[in-house]
Coordinates of C-alpha atoms in Angstrom, one line a residue:
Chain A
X1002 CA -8.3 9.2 -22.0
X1003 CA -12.2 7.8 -21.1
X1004 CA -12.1 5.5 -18.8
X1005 CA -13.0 2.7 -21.4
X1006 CA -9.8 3.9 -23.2
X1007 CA -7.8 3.3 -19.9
X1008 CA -9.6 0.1 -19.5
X1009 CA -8.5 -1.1 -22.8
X1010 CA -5.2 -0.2 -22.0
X1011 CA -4.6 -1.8 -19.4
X1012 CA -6.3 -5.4 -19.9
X1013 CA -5.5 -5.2 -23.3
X1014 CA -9.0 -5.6 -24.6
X1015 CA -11.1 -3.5 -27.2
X1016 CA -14.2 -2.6 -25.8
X1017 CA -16.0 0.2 -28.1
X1018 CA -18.0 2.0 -25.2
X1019 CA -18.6 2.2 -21.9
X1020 CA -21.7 -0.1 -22.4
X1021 CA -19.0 -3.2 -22.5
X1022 CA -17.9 -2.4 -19.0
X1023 CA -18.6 -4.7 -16.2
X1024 CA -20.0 -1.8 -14.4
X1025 CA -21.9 1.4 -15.1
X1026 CA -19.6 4.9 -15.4
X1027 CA -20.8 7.9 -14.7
X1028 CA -18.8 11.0 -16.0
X1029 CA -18.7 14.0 -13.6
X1030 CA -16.7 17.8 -13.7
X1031 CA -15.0 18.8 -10.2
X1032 CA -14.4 22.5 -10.1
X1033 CA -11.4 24.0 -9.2
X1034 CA -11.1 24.2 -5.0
X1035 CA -14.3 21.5 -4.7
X1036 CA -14.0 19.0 -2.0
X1037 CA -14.5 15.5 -3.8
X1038 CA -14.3 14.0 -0.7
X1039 CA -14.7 15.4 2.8
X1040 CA -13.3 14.5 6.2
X1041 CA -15.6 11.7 7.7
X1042 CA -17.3 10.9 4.6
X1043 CA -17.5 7.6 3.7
X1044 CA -16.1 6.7 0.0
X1045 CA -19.1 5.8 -2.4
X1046 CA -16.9 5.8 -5.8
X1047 CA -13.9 5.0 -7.2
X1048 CA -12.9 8.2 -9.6
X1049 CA -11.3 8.0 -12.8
X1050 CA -9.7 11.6 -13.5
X1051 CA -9.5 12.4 -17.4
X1052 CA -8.1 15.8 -17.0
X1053 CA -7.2 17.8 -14.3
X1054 CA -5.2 17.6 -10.7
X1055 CA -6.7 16.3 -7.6
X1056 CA -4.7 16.4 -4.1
X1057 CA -5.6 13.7 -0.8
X1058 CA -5.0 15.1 2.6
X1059 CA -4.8 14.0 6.1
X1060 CA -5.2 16.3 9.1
X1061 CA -3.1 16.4 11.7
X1062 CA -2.4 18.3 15.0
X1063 CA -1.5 21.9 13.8
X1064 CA -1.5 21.1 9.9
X1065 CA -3.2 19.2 7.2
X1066 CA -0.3 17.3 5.6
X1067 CA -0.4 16.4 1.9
X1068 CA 0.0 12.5 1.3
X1069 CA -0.9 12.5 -2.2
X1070 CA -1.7 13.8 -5.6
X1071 CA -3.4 12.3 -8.3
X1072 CA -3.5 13.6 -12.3
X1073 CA -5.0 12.5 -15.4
X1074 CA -5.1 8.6 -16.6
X1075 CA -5.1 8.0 -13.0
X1076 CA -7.7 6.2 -10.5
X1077 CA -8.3 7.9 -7.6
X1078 CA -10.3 7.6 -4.0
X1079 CA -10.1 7.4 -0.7
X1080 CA -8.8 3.9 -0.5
X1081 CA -8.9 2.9 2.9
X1082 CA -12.4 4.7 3.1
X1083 CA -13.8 2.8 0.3
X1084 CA -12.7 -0.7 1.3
X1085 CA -13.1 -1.0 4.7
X1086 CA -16.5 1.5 4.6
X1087 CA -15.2 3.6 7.3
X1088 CA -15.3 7.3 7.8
X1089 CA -12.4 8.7 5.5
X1090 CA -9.8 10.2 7.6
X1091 CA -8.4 11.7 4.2
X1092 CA -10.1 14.9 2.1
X1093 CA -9.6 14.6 -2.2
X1094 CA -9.5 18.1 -3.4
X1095 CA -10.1 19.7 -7.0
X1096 CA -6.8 21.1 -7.7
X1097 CA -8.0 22.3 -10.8
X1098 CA -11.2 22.0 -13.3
X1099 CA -11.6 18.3 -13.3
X1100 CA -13.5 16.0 -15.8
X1101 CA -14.0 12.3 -14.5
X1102 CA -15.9 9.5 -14.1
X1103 CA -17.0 7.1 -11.3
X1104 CA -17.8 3.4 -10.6
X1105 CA -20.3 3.6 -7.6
X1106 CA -19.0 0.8 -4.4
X1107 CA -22.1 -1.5 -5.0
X1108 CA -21.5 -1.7 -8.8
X1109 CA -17.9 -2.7 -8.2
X1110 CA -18.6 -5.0 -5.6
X1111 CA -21.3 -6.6 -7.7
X1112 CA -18.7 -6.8 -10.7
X1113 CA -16.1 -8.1 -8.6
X1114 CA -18.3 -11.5 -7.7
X1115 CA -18.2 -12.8 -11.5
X1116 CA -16.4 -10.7 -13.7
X1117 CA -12.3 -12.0 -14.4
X1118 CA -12.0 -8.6 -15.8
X1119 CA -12.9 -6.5 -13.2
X1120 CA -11.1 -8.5 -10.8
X1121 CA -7.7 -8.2 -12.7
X1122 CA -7.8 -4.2 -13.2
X1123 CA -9.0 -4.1 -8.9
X1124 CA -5.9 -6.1 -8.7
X1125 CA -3.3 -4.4 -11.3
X1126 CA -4.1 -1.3 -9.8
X1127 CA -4.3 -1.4 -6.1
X1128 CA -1.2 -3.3 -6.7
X1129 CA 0.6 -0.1 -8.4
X1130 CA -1.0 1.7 -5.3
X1131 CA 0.7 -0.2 -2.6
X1132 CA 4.3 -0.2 -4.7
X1133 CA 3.4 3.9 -4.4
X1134 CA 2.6 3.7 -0.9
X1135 CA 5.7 1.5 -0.1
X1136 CA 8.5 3.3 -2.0
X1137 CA 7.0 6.4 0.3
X1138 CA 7.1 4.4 3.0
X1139 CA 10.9 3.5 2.3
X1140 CA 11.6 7.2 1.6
X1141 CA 10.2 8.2 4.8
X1142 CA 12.6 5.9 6.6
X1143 CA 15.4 6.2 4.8
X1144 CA 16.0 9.0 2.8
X1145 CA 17.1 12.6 3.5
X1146 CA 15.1 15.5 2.3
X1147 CA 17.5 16.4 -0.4
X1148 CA 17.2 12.4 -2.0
X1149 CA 13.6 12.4 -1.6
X1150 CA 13.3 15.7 -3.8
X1151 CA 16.1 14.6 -6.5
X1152 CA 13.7 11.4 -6.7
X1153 CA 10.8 13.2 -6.9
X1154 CA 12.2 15.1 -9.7
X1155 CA 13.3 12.1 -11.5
X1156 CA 10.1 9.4 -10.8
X1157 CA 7.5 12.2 -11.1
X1158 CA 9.0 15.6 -12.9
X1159 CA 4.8 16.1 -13.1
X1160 CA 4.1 16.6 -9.3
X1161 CA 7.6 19.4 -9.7
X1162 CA 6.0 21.5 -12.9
X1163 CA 2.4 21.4 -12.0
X1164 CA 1.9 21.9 -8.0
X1165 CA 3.6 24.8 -6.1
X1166 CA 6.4 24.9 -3.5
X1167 CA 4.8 24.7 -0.4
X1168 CA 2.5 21.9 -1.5
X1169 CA 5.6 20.0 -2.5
X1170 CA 7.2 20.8 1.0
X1171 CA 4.0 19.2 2.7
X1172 CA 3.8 16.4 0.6
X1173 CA 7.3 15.3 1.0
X1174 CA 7.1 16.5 5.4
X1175 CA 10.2 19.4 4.2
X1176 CA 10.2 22.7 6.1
X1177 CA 9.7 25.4 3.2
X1178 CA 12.7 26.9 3.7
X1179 CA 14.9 23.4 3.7
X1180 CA 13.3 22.9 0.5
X1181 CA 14.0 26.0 -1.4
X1182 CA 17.8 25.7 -0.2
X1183 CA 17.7 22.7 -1.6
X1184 CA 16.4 23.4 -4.9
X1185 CA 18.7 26.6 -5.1
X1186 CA 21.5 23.6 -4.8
X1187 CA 20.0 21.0 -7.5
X1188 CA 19.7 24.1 -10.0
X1189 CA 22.9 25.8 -9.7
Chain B
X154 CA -4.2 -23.6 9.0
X155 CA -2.7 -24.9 5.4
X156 CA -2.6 -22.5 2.4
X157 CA -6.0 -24.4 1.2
X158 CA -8.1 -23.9 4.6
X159 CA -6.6 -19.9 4.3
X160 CA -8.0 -19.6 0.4
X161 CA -11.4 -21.8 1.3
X162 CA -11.9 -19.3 4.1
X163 CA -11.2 -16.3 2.1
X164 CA -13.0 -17.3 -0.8
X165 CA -15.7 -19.2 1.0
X166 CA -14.7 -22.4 -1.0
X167 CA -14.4 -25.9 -0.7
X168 CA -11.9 -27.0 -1.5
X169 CA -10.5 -30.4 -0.5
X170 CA -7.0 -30.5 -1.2
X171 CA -4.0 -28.3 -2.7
X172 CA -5.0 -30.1 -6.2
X173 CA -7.9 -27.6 -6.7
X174 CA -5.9 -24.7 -6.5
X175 CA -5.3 -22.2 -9.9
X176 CA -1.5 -23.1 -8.7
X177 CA 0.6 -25.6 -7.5
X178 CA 2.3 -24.6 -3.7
X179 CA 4.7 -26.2 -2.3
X180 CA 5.5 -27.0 1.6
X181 CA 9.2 -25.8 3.0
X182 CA 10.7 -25.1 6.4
X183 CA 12.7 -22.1 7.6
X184 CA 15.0 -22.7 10.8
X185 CA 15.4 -19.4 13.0
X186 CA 17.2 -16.9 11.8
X187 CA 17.1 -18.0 8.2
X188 CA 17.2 -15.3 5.5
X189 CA 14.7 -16.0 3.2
X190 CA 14.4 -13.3 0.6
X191 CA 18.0 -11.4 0.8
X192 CA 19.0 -7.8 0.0
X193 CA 19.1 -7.9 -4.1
X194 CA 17.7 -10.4 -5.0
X195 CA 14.7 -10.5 -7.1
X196 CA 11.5 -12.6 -5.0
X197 CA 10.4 -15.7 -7.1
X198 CA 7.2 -16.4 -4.3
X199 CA 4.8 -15.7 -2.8
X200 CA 4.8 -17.4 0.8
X201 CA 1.7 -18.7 3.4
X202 CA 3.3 -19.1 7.1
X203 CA 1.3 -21.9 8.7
X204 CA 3.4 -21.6 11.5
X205 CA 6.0 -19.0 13.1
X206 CA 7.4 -15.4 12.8
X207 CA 8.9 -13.6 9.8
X208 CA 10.7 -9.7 10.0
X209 CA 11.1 -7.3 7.0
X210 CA 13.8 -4.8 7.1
X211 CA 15.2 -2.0 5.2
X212 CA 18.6 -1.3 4.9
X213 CA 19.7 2.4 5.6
X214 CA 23.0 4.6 6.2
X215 CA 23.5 3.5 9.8
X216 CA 20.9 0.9 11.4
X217 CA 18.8 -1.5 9.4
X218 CA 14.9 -0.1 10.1
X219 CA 12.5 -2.8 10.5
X220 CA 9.4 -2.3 7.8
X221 CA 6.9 -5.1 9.1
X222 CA 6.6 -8.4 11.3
X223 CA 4.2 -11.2 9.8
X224 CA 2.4 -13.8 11.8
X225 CA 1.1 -17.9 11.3
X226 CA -1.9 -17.6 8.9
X227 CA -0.3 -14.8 7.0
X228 CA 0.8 -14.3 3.4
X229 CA 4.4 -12.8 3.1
X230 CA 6.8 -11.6 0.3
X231 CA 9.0 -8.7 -0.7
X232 CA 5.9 -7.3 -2.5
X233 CA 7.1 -4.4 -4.4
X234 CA 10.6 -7.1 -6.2
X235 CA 7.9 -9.3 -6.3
X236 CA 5.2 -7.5 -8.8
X237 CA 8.1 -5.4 -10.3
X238 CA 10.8 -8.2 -10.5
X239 CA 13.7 -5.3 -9.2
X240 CA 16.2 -6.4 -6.9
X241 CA 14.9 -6.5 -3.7
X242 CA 15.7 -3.8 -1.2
X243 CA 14.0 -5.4 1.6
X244 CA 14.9 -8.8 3.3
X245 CA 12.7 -11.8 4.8
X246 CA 14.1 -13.7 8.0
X247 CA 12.5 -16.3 9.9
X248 CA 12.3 -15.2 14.0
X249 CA 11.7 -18.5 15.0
X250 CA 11.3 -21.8 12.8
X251 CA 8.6 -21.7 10.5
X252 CA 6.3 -23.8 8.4
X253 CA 4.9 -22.4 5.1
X254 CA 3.4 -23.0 1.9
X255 CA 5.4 -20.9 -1.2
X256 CA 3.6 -20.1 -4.9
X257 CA 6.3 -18.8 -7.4
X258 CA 5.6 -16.0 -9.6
X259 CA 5.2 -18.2 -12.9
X260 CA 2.6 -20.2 -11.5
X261 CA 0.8 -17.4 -9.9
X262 CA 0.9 -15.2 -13.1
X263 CA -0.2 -18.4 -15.1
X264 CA -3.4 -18.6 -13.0
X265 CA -4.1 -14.4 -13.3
X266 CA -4.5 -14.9 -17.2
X267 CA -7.7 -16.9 -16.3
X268 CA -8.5 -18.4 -13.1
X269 CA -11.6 -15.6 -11.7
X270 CA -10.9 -16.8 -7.8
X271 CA -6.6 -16.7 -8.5
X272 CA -7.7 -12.6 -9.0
X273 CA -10.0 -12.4 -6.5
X274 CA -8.1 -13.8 -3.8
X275 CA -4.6 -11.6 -5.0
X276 CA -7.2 -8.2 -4.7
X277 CA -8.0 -9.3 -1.6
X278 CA -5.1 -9.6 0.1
X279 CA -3.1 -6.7 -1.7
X280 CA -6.6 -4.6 -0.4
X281 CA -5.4 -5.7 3.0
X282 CA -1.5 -5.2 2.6
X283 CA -2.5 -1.4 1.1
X284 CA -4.7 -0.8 3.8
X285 CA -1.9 -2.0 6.6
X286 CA 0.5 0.6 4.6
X287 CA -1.4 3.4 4.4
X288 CA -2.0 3.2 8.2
X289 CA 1.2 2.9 8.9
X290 CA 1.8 6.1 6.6
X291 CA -0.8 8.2 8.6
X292 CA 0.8 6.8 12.1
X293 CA 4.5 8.4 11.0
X294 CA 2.4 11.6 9.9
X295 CA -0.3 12.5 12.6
X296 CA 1.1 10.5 15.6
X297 CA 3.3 11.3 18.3
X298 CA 5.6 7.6 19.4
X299 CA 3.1 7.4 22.6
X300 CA 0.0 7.3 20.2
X301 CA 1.7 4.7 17.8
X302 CA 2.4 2.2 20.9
X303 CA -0.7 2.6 22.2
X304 CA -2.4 2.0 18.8
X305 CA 0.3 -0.9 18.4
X306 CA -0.8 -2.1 21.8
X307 CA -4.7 -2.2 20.3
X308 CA -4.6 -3.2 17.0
X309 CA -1.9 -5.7 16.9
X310 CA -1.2 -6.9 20.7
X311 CA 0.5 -10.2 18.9
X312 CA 3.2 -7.7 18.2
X313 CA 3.7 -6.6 22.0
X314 CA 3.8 -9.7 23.3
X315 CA 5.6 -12.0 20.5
X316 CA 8.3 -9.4 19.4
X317 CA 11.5 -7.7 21.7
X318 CA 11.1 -4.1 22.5
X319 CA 14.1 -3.3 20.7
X320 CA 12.6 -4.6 17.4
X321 CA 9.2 -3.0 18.1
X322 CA 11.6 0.9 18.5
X323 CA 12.9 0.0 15.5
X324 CA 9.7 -1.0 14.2
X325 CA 8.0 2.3 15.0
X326 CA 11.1 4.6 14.5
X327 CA 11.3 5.5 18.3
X328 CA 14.1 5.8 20.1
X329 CA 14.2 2.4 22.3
X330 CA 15.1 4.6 25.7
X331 CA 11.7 6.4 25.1
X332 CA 9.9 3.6 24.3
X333 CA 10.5 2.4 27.9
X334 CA 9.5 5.4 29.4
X335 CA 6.3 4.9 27.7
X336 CA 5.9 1.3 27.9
X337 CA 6.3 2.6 31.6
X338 CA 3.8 5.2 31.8
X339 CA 1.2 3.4 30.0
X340 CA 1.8 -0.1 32.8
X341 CA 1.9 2.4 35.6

């Protein structure tokens, strides 16, 4: 999809281009392995990703742990960065050749004092971010390693076909080898 | 403050009375230790607490893990039933008797179709419960159980003072024998 496709979508309107937007869009290619956002950087954009893979990480004491991945159709940024302007503790990564587009802060912020529209997609989808964020949350605290993989497999068979092993190990805080025994057990 | 002087504040409005709101509220009283949203069941509200204490928790296997602790001039709900009307799996209960101010879903989703501040202010506060997540999700990453308390300690000293340690173990998933020792070390 464009962006104005996903728009569309979502509000259920029928804008014909991006000209009809409350905010300007710029479209943008990632390559594969290009650091979208660094460490300490400040968030400038919100990122719509038409094609491609995209992974968020935090850095920790002796690893970088994965916390999330985004791919196409999907919004993406560093969230906490973006809205309260601090430096972004969290790194986006190409995962692959990416084409996107962005909404720069001060053109959303300027859309978001008048425009109903732009309000209700902010609010539809940081809502569907903090039901993602919360269902983690609830995995983390309650769930063993083995539940949190069968319902990774059946919420988001993507994030199983398209990243590798040890990414999904990192992502869901699984020692390598715990998760390969337990995929050996799911398969058999 | 009333639900009003909490919007007018938000929204830098002014507006005199609960009539010029997108949605009707409605004033109710919990006693201590009332359940207010229960295990299963789908949440109908949104809820202001003018006055008092509210805990989430999560059931799991053995212990019931506490998820969050809300405070007078806060909005509450079981979020993620709320926006996706699924059974519950969290559940509300007053700490100590509470005044608040309640929205139900109809009424709220009524005033989304059209009402430009109804969106803004439901962005805002979903920016701030995402934000309050996410942190939360870095904490159980990157930090060790002294780090968390003394971040606790910091950022939300309401919580040291206003809640038992045992809830505030549960609270940060730390044994409540180690919490001592640290609660020790960081007094001493």
């Amino acid at each position: 999809l464009t962006f104005t496709e996903f728009y569309n979508a979502i509000l259920s309107k029928d804008i014909k281009s991006s000209a009809g937007l409350p905010y300007p869009i710029t479209k943008l290619h990632f390559k594969k392995g290009e650091i979208i956002t660094k460490y300490g950087q400040t968030e400038t954009a919100v990122y719509f990703l038409s094609s491609g893979m995209v992974e968020m990480t935090l850095k920790s004491y002796m690893t970088e742990k994965i916390i999330d991945f985004f791919f196409e159709n999907e919004m993406f940024t560093s969230l906490t960065s973006f809205l309260t302007r601090q430096p972004s503790d969290v790194q986006m990564k190409a995962l692959m050749d990416c084409d996107a587009e962005k909404i720069l802060y001060e053109d959303l912020m300027n859309a978001y004092c008048k425009s109903l529209d732009a309000n209700k997609l902010g609010r539809i989808l940081i809502e569907q971010a903090y039901i993602k964020k919360a269902n983690r949350e609830k995995d983390f605290l309650s769930k063993t390693a083995e539940e949190k993989y069968a319902e990774l497999l059946r919420n988001q068979p993507k994030y199983i076909s398209h990243i590798p092993v040890n990414k999904i190990a990192r992502y869901l805080g699984v020692h390598p080898e715990s998760l390969s025994r337990i995929r050996r057990k799911i398969n058999s």
